[in-house]
PDB file of C-alpha atoms in Angstrom:
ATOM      1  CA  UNK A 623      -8.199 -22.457 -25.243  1.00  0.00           C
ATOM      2  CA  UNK A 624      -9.982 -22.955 -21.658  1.00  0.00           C
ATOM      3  CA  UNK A 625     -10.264 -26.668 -19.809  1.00  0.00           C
ATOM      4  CA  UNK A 626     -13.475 -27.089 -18.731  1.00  0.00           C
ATOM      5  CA  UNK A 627     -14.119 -30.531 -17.445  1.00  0.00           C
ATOM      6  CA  UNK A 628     -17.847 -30.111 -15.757  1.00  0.00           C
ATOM      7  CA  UNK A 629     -19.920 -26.834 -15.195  1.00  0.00           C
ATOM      8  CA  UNK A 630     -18.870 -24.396 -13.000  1.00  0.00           C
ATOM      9  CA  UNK A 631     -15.107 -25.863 -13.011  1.00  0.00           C
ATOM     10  CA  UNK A 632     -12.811 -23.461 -15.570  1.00  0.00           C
ATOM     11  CA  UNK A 633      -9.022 -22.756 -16.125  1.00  0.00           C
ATOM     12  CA  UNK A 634      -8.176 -20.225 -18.758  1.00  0.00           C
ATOM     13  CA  UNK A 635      -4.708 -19.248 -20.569  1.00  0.00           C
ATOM     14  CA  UNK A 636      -2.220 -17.633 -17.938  1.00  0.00           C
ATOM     15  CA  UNK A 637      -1.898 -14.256 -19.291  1.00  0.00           C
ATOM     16  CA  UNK A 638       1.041 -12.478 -21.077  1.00  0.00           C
ATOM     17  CA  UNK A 639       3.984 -12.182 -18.896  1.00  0.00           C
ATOM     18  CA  UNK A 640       5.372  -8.586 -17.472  1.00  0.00           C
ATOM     19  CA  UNK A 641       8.932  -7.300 -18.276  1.00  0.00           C
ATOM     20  CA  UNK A 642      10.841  -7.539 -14.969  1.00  0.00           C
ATOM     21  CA  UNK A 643      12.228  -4.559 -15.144  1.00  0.00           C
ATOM     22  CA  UNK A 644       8.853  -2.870 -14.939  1.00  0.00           C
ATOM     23  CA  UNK A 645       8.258  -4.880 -12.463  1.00  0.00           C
ATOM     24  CA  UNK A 646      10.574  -3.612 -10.628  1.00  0.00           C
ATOM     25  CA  UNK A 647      10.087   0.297 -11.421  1.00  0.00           C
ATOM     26  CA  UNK A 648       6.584  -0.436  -9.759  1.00  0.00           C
ATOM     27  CA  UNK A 649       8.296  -1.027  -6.509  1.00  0.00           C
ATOM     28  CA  UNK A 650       9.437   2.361  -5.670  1.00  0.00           C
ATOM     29  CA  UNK A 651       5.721   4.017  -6.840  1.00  0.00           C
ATOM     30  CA  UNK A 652       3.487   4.612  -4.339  1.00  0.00           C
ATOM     31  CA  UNK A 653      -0.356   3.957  -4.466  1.00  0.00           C
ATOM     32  CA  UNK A 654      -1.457   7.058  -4.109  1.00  0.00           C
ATOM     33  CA  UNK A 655       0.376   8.422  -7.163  1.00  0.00           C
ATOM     34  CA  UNK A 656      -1.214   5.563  -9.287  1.00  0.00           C
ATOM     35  CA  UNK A 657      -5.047   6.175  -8.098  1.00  0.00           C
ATOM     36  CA  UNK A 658      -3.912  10.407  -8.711  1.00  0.00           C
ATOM     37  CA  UNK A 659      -3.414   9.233 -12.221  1.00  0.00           C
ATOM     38  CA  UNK A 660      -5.675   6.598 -12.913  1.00  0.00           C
ATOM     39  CA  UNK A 661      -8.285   9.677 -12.287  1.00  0.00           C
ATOM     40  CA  UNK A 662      -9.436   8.512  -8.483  1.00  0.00           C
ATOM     41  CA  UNK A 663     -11.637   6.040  -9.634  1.00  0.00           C
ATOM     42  CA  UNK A 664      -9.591   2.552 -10.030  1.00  0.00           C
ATOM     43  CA  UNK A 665      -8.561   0.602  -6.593  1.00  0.00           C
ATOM     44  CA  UNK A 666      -9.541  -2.055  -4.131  1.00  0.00           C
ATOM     45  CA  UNK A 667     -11.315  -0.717  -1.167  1.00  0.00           C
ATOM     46  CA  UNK A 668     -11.972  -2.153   2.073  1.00  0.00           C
ATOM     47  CA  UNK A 669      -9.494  -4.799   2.354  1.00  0.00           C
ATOM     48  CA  UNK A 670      -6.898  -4.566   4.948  1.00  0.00           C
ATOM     49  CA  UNK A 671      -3.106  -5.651   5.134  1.00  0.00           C
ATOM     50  CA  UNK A 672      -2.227  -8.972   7.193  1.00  0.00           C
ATOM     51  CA  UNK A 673       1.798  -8.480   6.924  1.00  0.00           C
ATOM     52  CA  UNK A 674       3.856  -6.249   8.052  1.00  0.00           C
ATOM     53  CA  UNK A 675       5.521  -4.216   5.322  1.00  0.00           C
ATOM     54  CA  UNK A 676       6.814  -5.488   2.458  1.00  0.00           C
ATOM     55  CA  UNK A 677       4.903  -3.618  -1.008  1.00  0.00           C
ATOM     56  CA  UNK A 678       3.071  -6.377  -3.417  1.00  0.00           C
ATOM     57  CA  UNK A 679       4.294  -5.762  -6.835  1.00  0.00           C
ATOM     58  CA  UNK A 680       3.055  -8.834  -9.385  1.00  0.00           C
ATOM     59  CA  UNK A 681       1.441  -9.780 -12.242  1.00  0.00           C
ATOM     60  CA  UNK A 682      -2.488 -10.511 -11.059  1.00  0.00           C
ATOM     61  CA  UNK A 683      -3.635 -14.941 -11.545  1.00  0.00           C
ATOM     62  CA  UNK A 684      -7.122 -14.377 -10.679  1.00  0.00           C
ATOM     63  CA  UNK A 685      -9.027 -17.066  -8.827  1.00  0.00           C
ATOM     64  CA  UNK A 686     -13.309 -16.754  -8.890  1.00  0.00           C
ATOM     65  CA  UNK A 687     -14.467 -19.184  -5.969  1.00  0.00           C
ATOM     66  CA  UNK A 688     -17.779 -20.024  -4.088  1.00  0.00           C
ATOM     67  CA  UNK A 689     -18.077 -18.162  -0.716  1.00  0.00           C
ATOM     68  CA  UNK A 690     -15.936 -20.511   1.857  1.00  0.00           C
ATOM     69  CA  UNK A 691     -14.264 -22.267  -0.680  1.00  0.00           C
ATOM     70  CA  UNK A 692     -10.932 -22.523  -1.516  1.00  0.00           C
ATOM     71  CA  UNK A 693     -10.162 -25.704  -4.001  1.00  0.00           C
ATOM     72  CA  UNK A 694      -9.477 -23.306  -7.085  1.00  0.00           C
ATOM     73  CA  UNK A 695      -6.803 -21.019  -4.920  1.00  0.00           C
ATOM     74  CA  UNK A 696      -4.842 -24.472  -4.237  1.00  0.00           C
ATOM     75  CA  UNK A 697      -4.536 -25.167  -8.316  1.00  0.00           C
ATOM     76  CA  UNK A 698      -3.689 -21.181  -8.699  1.00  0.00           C
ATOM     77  CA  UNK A 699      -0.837 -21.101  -6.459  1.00  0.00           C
ATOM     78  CA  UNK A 700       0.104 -24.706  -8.352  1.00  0.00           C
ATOM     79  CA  UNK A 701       0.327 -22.948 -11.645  1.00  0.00           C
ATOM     80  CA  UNK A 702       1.021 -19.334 -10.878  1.00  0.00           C
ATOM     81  CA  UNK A 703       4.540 -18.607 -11.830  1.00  0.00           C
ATOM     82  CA  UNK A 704       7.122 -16.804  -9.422  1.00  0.00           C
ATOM     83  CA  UNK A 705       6.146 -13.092  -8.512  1.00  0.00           C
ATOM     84  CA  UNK A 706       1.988 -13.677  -9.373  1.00  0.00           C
ATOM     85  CA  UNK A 707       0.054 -12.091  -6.916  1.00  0.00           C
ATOM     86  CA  UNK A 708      -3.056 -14.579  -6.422  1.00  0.00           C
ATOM     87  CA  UNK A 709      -6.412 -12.405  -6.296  1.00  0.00           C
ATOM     88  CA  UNK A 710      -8.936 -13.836  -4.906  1.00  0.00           C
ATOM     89  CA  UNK A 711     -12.860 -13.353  -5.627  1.00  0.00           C
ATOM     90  CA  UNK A 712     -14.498 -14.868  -2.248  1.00  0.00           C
ATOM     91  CA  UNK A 713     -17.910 -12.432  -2.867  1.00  0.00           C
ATOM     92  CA  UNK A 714     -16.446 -10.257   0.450  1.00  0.00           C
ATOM     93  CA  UNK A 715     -17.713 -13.448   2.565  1.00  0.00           C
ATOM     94  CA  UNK A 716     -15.979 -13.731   6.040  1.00  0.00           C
ATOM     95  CA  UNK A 717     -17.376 -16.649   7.620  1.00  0.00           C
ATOM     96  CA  UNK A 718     -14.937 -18.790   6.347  1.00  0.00           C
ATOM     97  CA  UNK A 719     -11.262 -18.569   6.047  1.00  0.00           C
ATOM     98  CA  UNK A 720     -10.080 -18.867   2.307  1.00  0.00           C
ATOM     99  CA  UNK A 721      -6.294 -19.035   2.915  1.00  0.00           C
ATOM    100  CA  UNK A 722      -3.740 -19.870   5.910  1.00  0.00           C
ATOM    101  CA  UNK A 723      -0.223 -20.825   6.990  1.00  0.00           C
ATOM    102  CA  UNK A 724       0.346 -23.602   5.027  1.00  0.00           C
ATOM    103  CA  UNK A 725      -0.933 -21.993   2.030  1.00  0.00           C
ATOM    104  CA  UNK A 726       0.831 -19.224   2.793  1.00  0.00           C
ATOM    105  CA  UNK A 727       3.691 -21.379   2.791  1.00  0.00           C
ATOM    106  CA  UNK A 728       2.854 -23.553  -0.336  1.00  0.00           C
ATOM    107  CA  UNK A 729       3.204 -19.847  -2.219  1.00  0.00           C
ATOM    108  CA  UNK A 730       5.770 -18.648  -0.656  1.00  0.00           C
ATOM    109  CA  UNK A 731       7.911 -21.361  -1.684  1.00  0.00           C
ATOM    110  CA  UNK A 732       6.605 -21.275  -5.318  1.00  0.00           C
ATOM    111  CA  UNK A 733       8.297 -17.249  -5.107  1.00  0.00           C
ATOM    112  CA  UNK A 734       4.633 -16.597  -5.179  1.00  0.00           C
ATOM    113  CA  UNK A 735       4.461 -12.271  -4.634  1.00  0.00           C
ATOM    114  CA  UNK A 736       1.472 -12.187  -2.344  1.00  0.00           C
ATOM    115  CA  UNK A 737      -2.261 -12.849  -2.079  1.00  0.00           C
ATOM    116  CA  UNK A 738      -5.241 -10.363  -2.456  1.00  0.00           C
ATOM    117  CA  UNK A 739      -8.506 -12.182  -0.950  1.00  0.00           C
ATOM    118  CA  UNK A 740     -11.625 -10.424  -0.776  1.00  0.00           C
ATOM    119  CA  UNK A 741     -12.632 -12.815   1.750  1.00  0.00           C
ATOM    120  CA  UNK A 742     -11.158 -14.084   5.204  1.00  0.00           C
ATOM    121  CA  UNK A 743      -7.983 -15.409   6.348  1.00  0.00           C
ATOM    122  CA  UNK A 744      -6.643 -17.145   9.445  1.00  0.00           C
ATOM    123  CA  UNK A 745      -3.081 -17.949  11.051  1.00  0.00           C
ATOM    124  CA  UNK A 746      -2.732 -13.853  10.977  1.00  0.00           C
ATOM    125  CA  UNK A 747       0.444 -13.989  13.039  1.00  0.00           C
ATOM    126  CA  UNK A 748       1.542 -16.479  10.417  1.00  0.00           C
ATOM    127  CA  UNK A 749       1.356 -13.951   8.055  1.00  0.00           C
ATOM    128  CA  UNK A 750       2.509 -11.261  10.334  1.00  0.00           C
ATOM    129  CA  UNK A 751       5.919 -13.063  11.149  1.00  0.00           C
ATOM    130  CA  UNK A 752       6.830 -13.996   7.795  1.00  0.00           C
ATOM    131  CA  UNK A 753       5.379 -10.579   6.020  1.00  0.00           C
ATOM    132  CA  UNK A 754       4.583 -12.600   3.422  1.00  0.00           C
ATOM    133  CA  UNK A 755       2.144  -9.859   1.489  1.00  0.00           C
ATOM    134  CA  UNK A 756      -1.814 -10.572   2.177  1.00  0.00           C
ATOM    135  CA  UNK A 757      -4.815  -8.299   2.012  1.00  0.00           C
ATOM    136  CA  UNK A 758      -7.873  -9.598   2.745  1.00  0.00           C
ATOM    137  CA  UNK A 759     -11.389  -8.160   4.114  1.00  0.00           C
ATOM    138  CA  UNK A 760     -11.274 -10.413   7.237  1.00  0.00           C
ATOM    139  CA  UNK A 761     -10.366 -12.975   9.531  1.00  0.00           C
ATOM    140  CA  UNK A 762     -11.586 -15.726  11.247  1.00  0.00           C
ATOM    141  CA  UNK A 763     -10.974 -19.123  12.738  1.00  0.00           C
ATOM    142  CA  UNK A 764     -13.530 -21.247  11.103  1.00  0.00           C
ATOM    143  CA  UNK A 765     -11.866 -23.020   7.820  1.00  0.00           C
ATOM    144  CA  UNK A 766     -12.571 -23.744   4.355  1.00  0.00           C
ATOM    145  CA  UNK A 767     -14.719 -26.327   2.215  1.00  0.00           C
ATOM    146  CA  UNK A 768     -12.413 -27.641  -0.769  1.00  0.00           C
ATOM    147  CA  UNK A 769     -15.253 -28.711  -3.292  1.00  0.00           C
ATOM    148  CA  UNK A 770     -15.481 -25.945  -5.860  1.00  0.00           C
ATOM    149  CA  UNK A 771     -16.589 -24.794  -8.382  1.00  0.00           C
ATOM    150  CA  UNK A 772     -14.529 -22.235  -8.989  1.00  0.00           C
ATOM    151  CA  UNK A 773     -12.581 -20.748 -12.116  1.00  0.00           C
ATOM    152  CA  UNK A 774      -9.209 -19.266 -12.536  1.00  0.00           C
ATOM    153  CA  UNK A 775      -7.868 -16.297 -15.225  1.00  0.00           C
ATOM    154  CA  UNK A 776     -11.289 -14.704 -15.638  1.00  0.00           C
ATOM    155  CA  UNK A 777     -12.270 -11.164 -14.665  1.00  0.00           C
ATOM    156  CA  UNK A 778     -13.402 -10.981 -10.716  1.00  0.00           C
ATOM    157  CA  UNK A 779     -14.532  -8.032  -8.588  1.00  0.00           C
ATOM    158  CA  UNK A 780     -12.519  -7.270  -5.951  1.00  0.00           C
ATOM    159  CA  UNK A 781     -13.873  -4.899  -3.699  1.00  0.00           C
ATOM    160  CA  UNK A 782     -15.157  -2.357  -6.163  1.00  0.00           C
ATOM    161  CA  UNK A 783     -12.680  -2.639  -9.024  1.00  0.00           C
ATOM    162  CA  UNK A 784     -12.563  -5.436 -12.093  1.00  0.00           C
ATOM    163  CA  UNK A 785      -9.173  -7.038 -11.671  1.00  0.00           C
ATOM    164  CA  UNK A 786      -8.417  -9.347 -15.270  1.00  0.00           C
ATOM    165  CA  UNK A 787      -5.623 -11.908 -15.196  1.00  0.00           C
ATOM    166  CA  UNK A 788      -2.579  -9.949 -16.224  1.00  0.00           C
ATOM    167  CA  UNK A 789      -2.820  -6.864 -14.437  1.00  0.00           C
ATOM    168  CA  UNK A 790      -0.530  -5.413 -12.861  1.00  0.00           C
ATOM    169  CA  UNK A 791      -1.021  -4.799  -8.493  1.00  0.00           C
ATOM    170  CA  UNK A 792       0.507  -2.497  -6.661  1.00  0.00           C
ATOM    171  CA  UNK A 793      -0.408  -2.817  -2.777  1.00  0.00           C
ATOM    172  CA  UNK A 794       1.532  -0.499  -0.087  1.00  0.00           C
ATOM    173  CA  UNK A 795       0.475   0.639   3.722  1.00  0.00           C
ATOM    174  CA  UNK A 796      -2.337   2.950   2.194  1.00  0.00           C
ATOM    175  CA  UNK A 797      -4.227   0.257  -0.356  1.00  0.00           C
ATOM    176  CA  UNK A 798      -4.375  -1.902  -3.481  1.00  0.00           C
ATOM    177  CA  UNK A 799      -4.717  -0.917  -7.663  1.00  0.00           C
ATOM    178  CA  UNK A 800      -4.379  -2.832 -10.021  1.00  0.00           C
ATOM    179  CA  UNK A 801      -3.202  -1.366 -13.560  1.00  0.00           C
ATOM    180  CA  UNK A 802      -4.137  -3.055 -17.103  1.00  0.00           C
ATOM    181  CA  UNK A 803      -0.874  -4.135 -18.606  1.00  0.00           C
ATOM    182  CA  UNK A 804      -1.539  -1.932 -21.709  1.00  0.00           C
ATOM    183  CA  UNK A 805      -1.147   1.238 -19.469  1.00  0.00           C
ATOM    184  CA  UNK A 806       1.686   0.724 -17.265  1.00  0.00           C
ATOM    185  CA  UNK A 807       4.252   2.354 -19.397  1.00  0.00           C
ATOM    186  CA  UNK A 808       2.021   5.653 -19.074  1.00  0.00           C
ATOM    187  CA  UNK A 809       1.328   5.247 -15.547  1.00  0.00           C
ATOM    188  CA  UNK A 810       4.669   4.525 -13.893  1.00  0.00           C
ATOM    189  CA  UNK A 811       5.819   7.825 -16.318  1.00  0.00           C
ATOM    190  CA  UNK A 812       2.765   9.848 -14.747  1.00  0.00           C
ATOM    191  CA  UNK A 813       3.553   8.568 -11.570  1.00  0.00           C
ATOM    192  CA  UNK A 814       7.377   9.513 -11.271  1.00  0.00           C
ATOM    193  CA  UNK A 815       6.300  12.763 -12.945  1.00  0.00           C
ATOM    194  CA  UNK A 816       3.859  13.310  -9.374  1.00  0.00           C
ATOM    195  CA  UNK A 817       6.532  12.227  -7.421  1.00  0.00           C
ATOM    196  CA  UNK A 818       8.836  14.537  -8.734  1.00  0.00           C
ATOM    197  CA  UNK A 819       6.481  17.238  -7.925  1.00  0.00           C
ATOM    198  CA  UNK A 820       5.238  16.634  -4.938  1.00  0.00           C
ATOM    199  CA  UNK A 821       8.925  16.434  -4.073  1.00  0.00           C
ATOM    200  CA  UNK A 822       9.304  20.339  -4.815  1.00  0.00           C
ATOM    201  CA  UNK A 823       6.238  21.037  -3.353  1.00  0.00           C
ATOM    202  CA  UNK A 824       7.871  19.243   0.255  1.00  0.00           C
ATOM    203  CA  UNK A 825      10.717  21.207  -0.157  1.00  0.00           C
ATOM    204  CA  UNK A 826       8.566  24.425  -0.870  1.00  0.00           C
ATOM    205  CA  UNK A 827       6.604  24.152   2.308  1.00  0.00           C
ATOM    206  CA  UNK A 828       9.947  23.485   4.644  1.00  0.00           C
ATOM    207  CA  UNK A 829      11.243  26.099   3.703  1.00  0.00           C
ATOM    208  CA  UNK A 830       7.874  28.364   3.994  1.00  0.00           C
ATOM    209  CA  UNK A 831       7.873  28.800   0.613  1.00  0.00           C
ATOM    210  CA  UNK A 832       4.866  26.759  -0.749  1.00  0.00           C
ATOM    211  CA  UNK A 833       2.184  28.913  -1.915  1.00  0.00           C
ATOM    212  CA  UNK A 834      -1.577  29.041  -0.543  1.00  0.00           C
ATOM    213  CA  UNK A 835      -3.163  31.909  -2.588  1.00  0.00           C
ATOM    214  CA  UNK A 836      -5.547  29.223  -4.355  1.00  0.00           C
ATOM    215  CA  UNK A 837      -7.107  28.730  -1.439  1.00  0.00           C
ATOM    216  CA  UNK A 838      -8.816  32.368  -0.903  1.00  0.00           C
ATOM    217  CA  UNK A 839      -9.543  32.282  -5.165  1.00  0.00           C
ATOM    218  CA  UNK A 840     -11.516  29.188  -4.390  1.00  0.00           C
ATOM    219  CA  UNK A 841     -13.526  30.574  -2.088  1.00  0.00           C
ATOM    220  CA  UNK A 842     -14.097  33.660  -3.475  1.00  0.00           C
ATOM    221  CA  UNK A 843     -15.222  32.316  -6.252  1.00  0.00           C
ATOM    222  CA  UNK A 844     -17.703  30.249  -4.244  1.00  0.00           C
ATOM    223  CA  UNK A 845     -18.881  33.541  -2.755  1.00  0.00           C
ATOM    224  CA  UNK A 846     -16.955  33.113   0.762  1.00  0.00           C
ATOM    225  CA  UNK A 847     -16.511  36.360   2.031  1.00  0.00           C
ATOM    226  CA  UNK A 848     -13.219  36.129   4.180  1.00  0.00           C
TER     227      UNK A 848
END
């Protein structure tokens, strides 16, 4: 059941939880292998990463807010539970900074995985020195209204791909995806199987050994004469 006290304003159910221990699988897969299997067509583009390093691994609380307004992410990172990611629907808008330090803090203490804000930040070296995990399309100075509306656990758009509460994102040095929870078991298998293989294929070409006829078929076929 959803609380809605006036128009515009909406909470929904937090979604399922995900098994730790798949959790944790996720954090030695790397983005590319998921978007290989997920046929090329599911992740976040355009957003950047704030932090330094650490990989974003959590369960998605989703957060819908008016451009330059950031009321609803305060009451997700109240009642996200530790290792959320909070994803953040700002409609790409940059003017305005959606999250900064002390947010930043406020999660972070709340064991709070990361934020994903398709929208602007500020207090970047805040982010930078505690590599607390933040993508966002932008930054700026200029701060945030905290009126609403805004709703929380429904499907947003985040910079080309339909994140639902529940998902499961994956963000490294090359990008974001976020995986349905109903096919992580099948991704993280496809995943290590690419892995593995692209493993022999390194091997392969250190040692000269990786093979490049497919090249020269391709091309013949497309009536390249070499």
């Amino acid at each position: 059941m959803s609380h809605q006290h006036m128009p515009g304003f909406r909470i929904m159910p937090m979604p399922a939880p995900i098994p730790h221990d798949l959790i944790e699988r996720f954090q030695s897969v790397v983005t590319p292998h998921i978007s290989d299997n997920m046929h090329r067509l599911c992740g976040v583009i355009g957003l950047k990463p704030y932090h330094r390093q650490k990989k974003l691994v959590g369960r998605a609380i989703t957060v819908k807010v008016r451009p330059g307004d950031n009321l609803m992410i305060h009451k997700a990172i109240d009642i996200a539970e530790p290792g959320d990611v909070i994803v953040v629907d700002g409609g790409g808008e940059v003017t305005q900074a959606l999250v900064g330090e002390l947010m930043q803090m406020h999660a972070q203490v709340r064991g709070i995985a990361g934020f994903v804000i398709d929208g602007a930040v500020r207090d970047v070296a805040a982010f930078y020195a505690a590599d607390f995990p933040c993508f966002a399309r932008g930054n700026t100075h200029r701060g945030p209204f905290k009126e609403g509306p805004g709703e929380i656990n429904v499907p947003v758009a985040i910079g080309g791909l339909v994140i639902e509460a529940g998902d499961l994102i994956v963000g490294d040095e090359d990008g974001l995806v976020a995986i349905p929870a109903d096919q992580l078991d099948t991704l993280l298998a496809a995943a290590t199987a690419q892995a593995q293989k692209e493993q022999q294929r390194k091997e392969a070409i250190l040692a000269g050994q990786d093979k490049r006829g497919w090249i020269d078929i391709y091309l013949t076929q497309k009536g390249v004469i070499a």
